[in-house]
Amino acid sequence: MQSFALLPRALPPWFRENARQLPWRQDRDPYRVLVSEIMLQQTRVEAVIGYYTRFLEAFPTVEALAAAPEDRLFKLWEGLGYYSRARNLQKAAQAIVRAGAFPSDLRSVRALSGVGPYTAGAICSICFDLPTSAVDGNVLRVAARYTNDATPVDLPAFRRSVAERLEAVYPSGACGEFTQALMELGATVCTPRSPKCADCPLREKCEGFAAGTAAALPVKSPKKEKRLVRKTVFLLWHGDEMALVRRKDSGLLAGMWSFPDVDEPLDAEGALRWAERAGVQPAALLEQTHRTHVFTHIRWEMDAFTILCGAETDAFVWRTPGEIRRSFALPTAFRIFLKETDV
Ligand code: SF4
């Protein structure tokens, strides 16, 4: 099997010439690297830059993040999705503050909330110059192509094998640069579609390029069907205000604000009966809409009922759409029900 021995010679010089200027590359501060790596999970670099900058303006230190009110944290995270990342990031910050310093070995970094093997490997190599690989989808793709390997890259055994082979060649004293160079190659040259082999520093030794199979790799296992949840969402209006609820502390979107909802499909009559039981005196059903929202493993099919109410109840918080937009971190799954015309 093709070894990775050439990589630490070929990639760092290429990286020095071609690295994109990204805000989190300005220093090796582990707090900043942690924030960027958590934000970059499941999210594109271009989308993260603005969030990262605003987040660090609001919470410039690990202590500031540890002490942040949850609502402020979620508001700054709004639109990035996967809100459990924000909550875990704060838990990690609190653990670091309690410990008195950022941990600097792989095991302790890995023990921080929300930090998986990839993020721990990235932090330890970039910030502490340890030979710890950070194997994400980009790196798996480069490895599969470079070695012309058609093993499904999502198999844990493949990931382990890539991590071990990389760690065997990590260049002492330049571990962080090597990690970043590999990531950068996957993100900008060895891209998912149409790899730019003509610009690649690995081209001469790349077996996928030589065999003409690069574009057909990597292979992935067939996808599992997402679990379908049929929901009913209640857009309850009283005057110019809408009802919001705080979601329970566990499960998807735990602790976030949302419109009231139930995990069952109701028809119009059922929705009005629900509103009646909720004590809001439904006076008229104004509209019924349908929306789909897809999470990593779950698909929500949502029927939403816009209901004019004759009364408010303390079970909900009532705010105008403008106030909701400004002051509440409403997850996208619910934000899609706010109309441009509602102010
Ligand atoms: S030569 Fe092409 S396939 Fe091989 S690593 Fe470079 S970009 Fe990827």
Short mmCIF file of C-alpha atoms and ligand atoms in Angstrom, two decimals:
data_model
loop_
_atom_site.label_atom_id
_atom_site.label_comp_id
_atom_site.label_asym_id
_atom_site.label_seq_id
_atom_site.Cartn_x
_atom_site.Cartn_y
_atom_site.Cartn_z
CA MET A 1 0.00 0.00 0.00
CA GLN A 2 1.21 3.50 -0.88
CA SER A 3 2.91 5.05 2.16
CA PHE A 4 2.41 8.63 3.28
CA ALA A 5 6.17 9.25 3.59
CA LEU A 6 6.19 11.89 0.82
CA LEU A 7 3.43 13.97 2.39
CA PRO A 8 5.43 15.82 5.06
CA ARG A 9 8.01 16.80 2.43
CA ALA A 10 5.58 17.88 -0.29
CA LEU A 11 2.74 19.50 1.61
CA PRO A 12 4.26 22.10 4.00
CA PRO A 13 6.14 24.05 1.25
CA TRP A 14 2.99 24.03 -0.88
CA PHE A 15 0.94 25.19 2.12
CA ARG A 16 3.26 28.12 2.85
CA GLU A 17 2.75 29.33 -0.73
CA ASN A 18 -0.96 28.63 -1.05
CA ALA A 19 -2.67 28.81 2.36
CA ARG A 20 -5.82 30.91 2.49
CA GLN A 21 -5.72 33.77 4.98
CA LEU A 22 -8.28 32.74 7.58
CA PRO A 23 -8.91 34.58 10.84
CA TRP A 24 -8.24 31.53 13.02
CA ARG A 25 -4.85 30.99 11.41
CA GLN A 26 -3.46 34.21 12.82
CA ASP A 27 -2.14 32.55 15.96
CA ARG A 28 -2.04 29.20 17.71
CA ASP A 29 -4.10 30.18 20.71
CA PRO A 30 -5.90 26.93 21.66
CA TYR A 31 -9.11 28.70 22.68
CA ARG A 32 -9.37 30.32 19.25
CA VAL A 33 -8.51 27.09 17.47
CA LEU A 34 -11.13 25.27 19.56
CA VAL A 35 -13.83 27.80 18.65
CA SER A 36 -12.95 27.65 14.94
CA GLU A 37 -12.81 23.85 14.82
CA ILE A 38 -16.16 23.47 16.58
CA MET A 39 -17.76 26.04 14.26
CA LEU A 40 -16.27 24.36 11.20
CA GLN A 41 -17.88 21.02 12.05
CA GLN A 42 -20.68 20.60 9.50
CA THR A 43 -20.27 24.19 8.26
CA ARG A 44 -18.43 25.74 5.33
CA VAL A 45 -15.41 28.00 5.90
CA GLU A 46 -17.05 30.99 4.16
CA ALA A 47 -20.09 30.71 6.43
CA VAL A 48 -17.99 30.43 9.58
CA ILE A 49 -15.74 33.50 9.12
CA GLY A 50 -18.37 36.09 10.14
CA TYR A 51 -19.65 34.00 13.05
CA TYR A 52 -16.14 33.37 14.30
CA THR A 53 -15.24 37.06 14.25
CA ARG A 54 -18.42 38.14 16.04
CA PHE A 55 -18.13 35.31 18.56
CA LEU A 56 -14.59 36.25 19.54
CA GLU A 57 -15.50 39.92 19.79
CA ALA A 58 -18.23 38.93 22.25
CA PHE A 59 -16.19 36.28 24.08
CA PRO A 60 -12.51 37.12 23.57
CA THR A 61 -11.31 34.76 26.30
CA VAL A 62 -12.20 31.32 27.56
CA GLU A 63 -13.32 32.98 30.82
CA ALA A 64 -15.74 35.26 28.95
CA LEU A 65 -17.29 32.28 27.18
CA ALA A 66 -17.51 30.26 30.39
CA ALA A 67 -19.51 33.06 32.05
CA ALA A 68 -21.73 33.94 29.05
CA PRO A 69 -25.52 33.88 29.49
CA GLU A 70 -26.95 31.01 27.42
CA ASP A 71 -29.34 33.26 25.47
CA ARG A 72 -26.46 35.49 24.33
CA LEU A 73 -24.46 32.44 23.33
CA PHE A 74 -27.31 31.01 21.26
CA LYS A 75 -28.02 34.38 19.67
CA LEU A 76 -24.44 34.56 18.41
CA TRP A 77 -24.76 30.98 17.16
CA GLU A 78 -28.09 31.59 15.46
CA GLY A 79 -28.09 30.32 11.88
CA LEU A 80 -25.00 28.10 12.31
CA GLY A 81 -27.23 25.20 13.39
CA TYR A 82 -26.30 22.19 15.51
CA TYR A 83 -26.79 24.25 18.67
CA SER A 84 -25.49 21.49 20.90
CA ARG A 85 -22.08 22.56 19.62
CA ALA A 86 -22.52 25.97 21.30
CA ARG A 87 -23.62 24.40 24.56
CA ASN A 88 -20.72 21.94 24.50
CA LEU A 89 -18.28 24.71 23.68
CA GLN A 90 -19.39 26.60 26.76
CA LYS A 91 -19.14 23.45 28.90
CA ALA A 92 -15.60 22.94 27.58
CA ALA A 93 -14.76 26.57 28.43
CA GLN A 94 -16.12 26.10 31.96
CA ALA A 95 -14.03 22.94 32.42
CA ILE A 96 -10.91 24.78 31.21
CA VAL A 97 -11.55 27.68 33.60
CA ARG A 98 -12.07 25.22 36.49
CA ALA A 99 -8.81 23.44 35.59
CA GLY A 100 -6.94 26.77 35.48
CA ALA A 101 -5.39 26.21 32.03
CA PHE A 102 -6.11 24.80 28.59
CA PRO A 103 -5.16 21.08 28.58
CA SER A 104 -2.20 20.27 26.38
CA ASP A 105 -2.26 16.50 25.92
CA LEU A 106 -4.48 14.53 23.58
CA ARG A 107 -6.40 12.66 26.28
CA SER A 108 -7.31 15.76 28.27
CA VAL A 109 -8.26 17.76 25.17
CA ARG A 110 -10.38 14.83 23.99
CA ALA A 111 -12.17 14.85 27.37
CA LEU A 112 -13.56 18.36 26.76
CA SER A 113 -17.28 18.48 25.89
CA GLY A 114 -17.99 18.28 22.18
CA VAL A 115 -14.37 17.49 21.27
CA GLY A 116 -14.02 14.34 19.15
CA PRO A 117 -10.86 12.68 17.86
CA TYR A 118 -10.65 14.99 14.85
CA THR A 119 -10.90 18.23 16.85
CA ALA A 120 -8.55 16.94 19.57
CA GLY A 121 -5.99 15.93 16.94
CA ALA A 122 -6.25 19.33 15.25
CA ILE A 123 -5.85 21.29 18.51
CA CYS A 124 -2.94 19.19 19.78
CA SER A 125 -1.01 19.32 16.52
CA ILE A 126 -1.74 22.98 15.68
CA CYS A 127 -1.37 24.43 19.18
CA PHE A 128 1.01 22.05 20.94
CA ASP A 129 2.97 20.60 18.00
CA LEU A 130 2.06 17.01 18.84
CA PRO A 131 2.02 14.30 16.12
CA THR A 132 -1.74 13.85 16.42
CA SER A 133 -3.60 13.50 13.13
CA ALA A 134 -6.90 15.28 12.46
CA VAL A 135 -8.76 13.02 10.08
CA ASP A 136 -11.92 14.56 8.68
CA GLY A 137 -13.75 14.07 5.38
CA ASN A 138 -11.19 16.17 3.51
CA VAL A 139 -8.27 14.11 4.77
CA LEU A 140 -10.07 10.81 4.15
CA ARG A 141 -10.74 11.88 0.58
CA VAL A 142 -7.10 12.83 -0.04
CA ALA A 143 -5.95 9.52 1.51
CA ALA A 144 -8.37 7.40 -0.53
CA ARG A 145 -7.32 9.07 -3.77
CA TYR A 146 -3.61 9.23 -3.03
CA THR A 147 -3.56 5.49 -2.31
CA ASN A 148 -6.25 4.63 -4.89
CA ASP A 149 -8.20 2.84 -2.16
CA ALA A 150 -11.87 2.02 -2.78
CA THR A 151 -12.60 1.03 0.83
CA PRO A 152 -15.64 3.03 2.05
CA VAL A 153 -14.06 6.00 3.83
CA ASP A 154 -16.76 6.11 6.50
CA LEU A 155 -15.69 2.72 7.90
CA PRO A 156 -13.99 3.28 11.28
CA ALA A 157 -11.23 0.83 10.30
CA PHE A 158 -10.32 2.97 7.30
CA ARG A 159 -10.25 6.13 9.38
CA ARG A 160 -8.06 4.41 12.00
CA SER A 161 -5.68 3.15 9.37
CA VAL A 162 -5.33 6.63 7.83
CA ALA A 163 -4.75 8.18 11.26
CA GLU A 164 -2.07 5.63 12.13
CA ARG A 165 -0.28 5.92 8.81
CA LEU A 166 -0.27 9.71 9.05
CA GLU A 167 0.94 9.74 12.63
CA ALA A 168 3.87 7.55 11.58
CA VAL A 169 5.14 10.33 9.29
CA TYR A 170 4.29 13.51 11.25
CA PRO A 171 7.24 15.91 10.95
CA SER A 172 8.59 16.75 14.38
CA GLY A 173 8.58 20.52 14.95
CA ALA A 174 6.05 21.17 12.16
CA CYS A 175 3.06 19.08 13.22
CA GLY A 176 0.57 21.95 13.13
CA GLU A 177 1.63 23.04 9.68
CA PHE A 178 1.33 19.48 8.40
CA THR A 179 -2.19 19.09 9.80
CA GLN A 180 -3.28 22.37 8.26
CA ALA A 181 -1.61 21.60 4.94
CA LEU A 182 -3.50 18.32 4.62
CA MET A 183 -6.79 20.00 5.48
CA GLU A 184 -6.07 22.78 3.01
CA LEU A 185 -5.21 20.41 0.19
CA GLY A 186 -8.52 18.58 0.69
CA ALA A 187 -10.48 21.82 0.92
CA THR A 188 -8.98 23.65 -2.04
CA VAL A 189 -7.28 21.20 -4.45
CA CYS A 190 -8.38 17.63 -3.84
CA THR A 191 -11.98 18.79 -3.73
CA PRO A 192 -15.00 16.46 -3.66
CA ARG A 193 -15.91 17.10 -7.29
CA SER A 194 -13.33 17.72 -10.00
CA PRO A 195 -10.03 17.45 -8.09
CA LYS A 196 -7.50 19.96 -9.43
CA CYS A 197 -4.74 17.41 -9.98
CA ALA A 198 -2.79 19.75 -12.26
CA ASP A 199 -2.21 22.07 -9.25
CA CYS A 200 -1.51 19.33 -6.72
CA PRO A 201 1.88 18.90 -5.03
CA LEU A 202 1.18 15.15 -4.65
CA ARG A 203 0.39 14.49 -8.27
CA GLU A 204 3.58 12.61 -9.18
CA LYS A 205 3.04 9.97 -6.51
CA CYS A 206 -0.74 9.97 -6.44
CA GLU A 207 -2.04 6.51 -7.35
CA GLY A 208 -5.60 7.71 -7.92
CA PHE A 209 -4.34 10.28 -10.41
CA ALA A 210 -2.11 7.69 -12.14
CA ALA A 211 -4.99 5.21 -12.38
CA GLY A 212 -7.49 7.83 -13.52
CA THR A 213 -9.80 6.97 -10.62
CA ALA A 214 -9.44 10.18 -8.57
CA ALA A 215 -12.80 11.65 -9.46
CA ALA A 216 -14.58 8.37 -8.65
CA LEU A 217 -13.10 8.27 -5.14
CA PRO A 218 -13.79 8.28 -2.26
CA VAL A 219 -16.28 5.45 -1.97
CA LYS A 220 -18.91 5.78 0.77
CA SER A 221 -21.23 3.19 2.33
CA PRO A 222 -24.86 3.49 1.25
CA LYS A 223 -26.65 6.15 3.31
CA LYS A 224 -29.12 5.18 5.99
CA GLU A 225 -32.59 6.64 5.67
CA LYS A 226 -33.19 9.61 7.97
CA ARG A 227 -35.78 9.06 10.66
CA LEU A 228 -39.00 10.85 9.77
CA VAL A 229 -40.90 12.82 12.45
CA ARG A 230 -44.25 14.35 11.56
CA LYS A 231 -44.90 17.43 13.64
CA THR A 232 -47.53 20.06 14.13
CA VAL A 233 -46.35 23.62 14.78
CA PHE A 234 -48.60 26.29 16.26
CA LEU A 235 -48.17 29.88 15.12
CA LEU A 236 -50.36 31.47 17.77
CA TRP A 237 -51.07 35.18 17.39
CA HIS A 238 -52.54 37.44 20.03
CA GLY A 239 -52.69 41.01 18.75
CA ASP A 240 -49.33 41.57 17.06
CA GLU A 241 -47.49 39.04 19.23
CA MET A 242 -46.69 35.37 18.72
CA ALA A 243 -46.30 32.60 21.28
CA LEU A 244 -42.85 31.13 22.00
CA VAL A 245 -41.81 28.31 24.30
CA ARG A 246 -38.51 27.21 25.75
CA ARG A 247 -37.87 23.61 24.69
CA LYS A 248 -37.11 20.95 27.25
CA ASP A 249 -33.55 20.38 28.40
CA SER A 250 -32.88 17.21 26.46
CA GLY A 251 -33.18 16.01 22.90
CA LEU A 252 -32.91 17.88 19.63
CA LEU A 253 -32.71 21.69 20.04
CA ALA A 254 -32.67 21.25 23.82
CA GLY A 255 -33.20 24.46 25.75
CA MET A 256 -33.79 26.57 22.63
CA TRP A 257 -36.73 28.87 21.98
CA SER A 258 -39.30 27.75 19.42
CA PHE A 259 -42.93 28.02 18.45
CA PRO A 260 -45.07 25.48 20.33
CA ASP A 261 -45.15 22.10 18.59
CA VAL A 262 -46.16 18.49 19.09
CA ASP A 263 -44.66 15.31 17.65
CA GLU A 264 -47.80 14.22 15.85
CA PRO A 265 -49.59 15.26 12.68
CA LEU A 266 -52.84 17.05 13.53
CA ASP A 267 -55.50 18.23 11.11
CA ALA A 268 -57.05 21.69 11.39
CA GLU A 269 -59.67 20.54 13.86
CA GLY A 270 -57.08 18.80 16.02
CA ALA A 271 -54.87 21.90 15.95
CA LEU A 272 -57.74 24.12 17.14
CA ARG A 273 -58.59 21.64 19.89
CA TRP A 274 -54.92 21.69 20.99
CA ALA A 275 -55.00 25.50 21.11
CA GLU A 276 -58.22 25.38 23.11
CA ARG A 277 -56.63 23.05 25.65
CA ALA A 278 -53.57 25.34 25.80
CA GLY A 279 -55.92 28.11 27.01
CA VAL A 280 -55.41 30.62 24.20
CA GLN A 281 -59.08 30.73 23.08
CA PRO A 282 -58.57 30.10 19.35
CA ALA A 283 -60.82 32.47 17.40
CA ALA A 284 -59.87 31.68 13.81
CA LEU A 285 -57.57 29.45 11.80
CA LEU A 286 -55.86 31.82 9.36
CA GLU A 287 -53.48 29.60 7.44
CA GLN A 288 -52.04 26.11 7.14
CA THR A 289 -48.54 25.62 5.70
CA HIS A 290 -46.13 22.74 5.33
CA ARG A 291 -42.36 22.85 5.74
CA THR A 292 -39.58 20.27 5.83
CA HIS A 293 -36.43 20.62 7.90
CA VAL A 294 -33.62 18.11 7.69
CA PHE A 295 -31.17 17.44 10.53
CA THR A 296 -28.24 15.01 10.38
CA HIS A 297 -30.28 11.91 11.21
CA ILE A 298 -33.86 13.15 11.32
CA ARG A 299 -36.27 14.75 8.89
CA TRP A 300 -39.08 16.87 10.28
CA GLU A 301 -42.22 17.17 8.17
CA MET A 302 -44.12 20.04 9.78
CA ASP A 303 -47.68 21.20 9.34
CA ALA A 304 -47.99 24.69 10.78
CA PHE A 305 -51.30 26.30 11.75
CA THR A 306 -51.58 30.05 12.07
CA ILE A 307 -54.23 30.66 14.72
CA LEU A 308 -55.69 33.93 15.91
CA CYS A 309 -56.13 33.76 19.68
CA GLY A 310 -58.54 35.51 22.00
CA ALA A 311 -56.32 35.18 25.06
CA GLU A 312 -52.69 34.86 26.14
CA THR A 313 -51.47 32.34 28.65
CA ASP A 314 -48.40 32.31 30.86
CA ALA A 315 -47.45 28.94 29.43
CA PHE A 316 -45.96 30.90 26.52
CA VAL A 317 -43.83 34.00 26.07
CA TRP A 318 -45.50 36.50 23.70
CA ARG A 319 -43.41 38.72 21.44
CA THR A 320 -43.73 40.51 18.10
CA PRO A 321 -41.88 38.91 15.14
CA GLY A 322 -39.47 41.86 15.18
CA GLU A 323 -38.58 41.22 18.83
CA ILE A 324 -38.23 37.50 18.13
CA ARG A 325 -35.80 38.19 15.30
CA ARG A 326 -33.76 40.62 17.37
CA SER A 327 -33.64 38.95 20.76
CA PHE A 328 -34.32 35.22 20.44
CA ALA A 329 -32.09 32.55 18.94
CA LEU A 330 -34.78 30.74 17.02
CA PRO A 331 -33.45 27.62 15.29
CA THR A 332 -33.82 27.56 11.50
CA ALA A 333 -36.38 24.74 11.77
CA PHE A 334 -38.77 27.32 13.30
CA ARG A 335 -37.39 30.56 11.88
CA ILE A 336 -38.64 29.43 8.47
CA PHE A 337 -42.17 30.14 9.68
CA LEU A 338 -41.45 33.83 10.27
CA LYS A 339 -42.52 35.82 7.25
CA GLU A 340 -40.62 38.77 5.83
CA THR A 341 -43.83 40.76 6.11
CA ASP A 342 -44.22 40.10 9.85
CA VAL A 343 -42.58 42.88 11.84
S1 SF4 B 1 -3.25 14.37 -7.58
FE1 SF4 B 1 -5.42 14.77 -7.69
S2 SF4 B 1 -6.39 13.04 -6.69
FE2 SF4 B 1 -4.25 12.98 -6.15
S3 SF4 B 1 -4.17 14.02 -4.16
FE3 SF4 B 1 -3.75 15.52 -5.76
S4 SF4 B 1 -5.74 16.47 -6.25
FE4 SF4 B 1 -6.12 14.58 -5.11
#
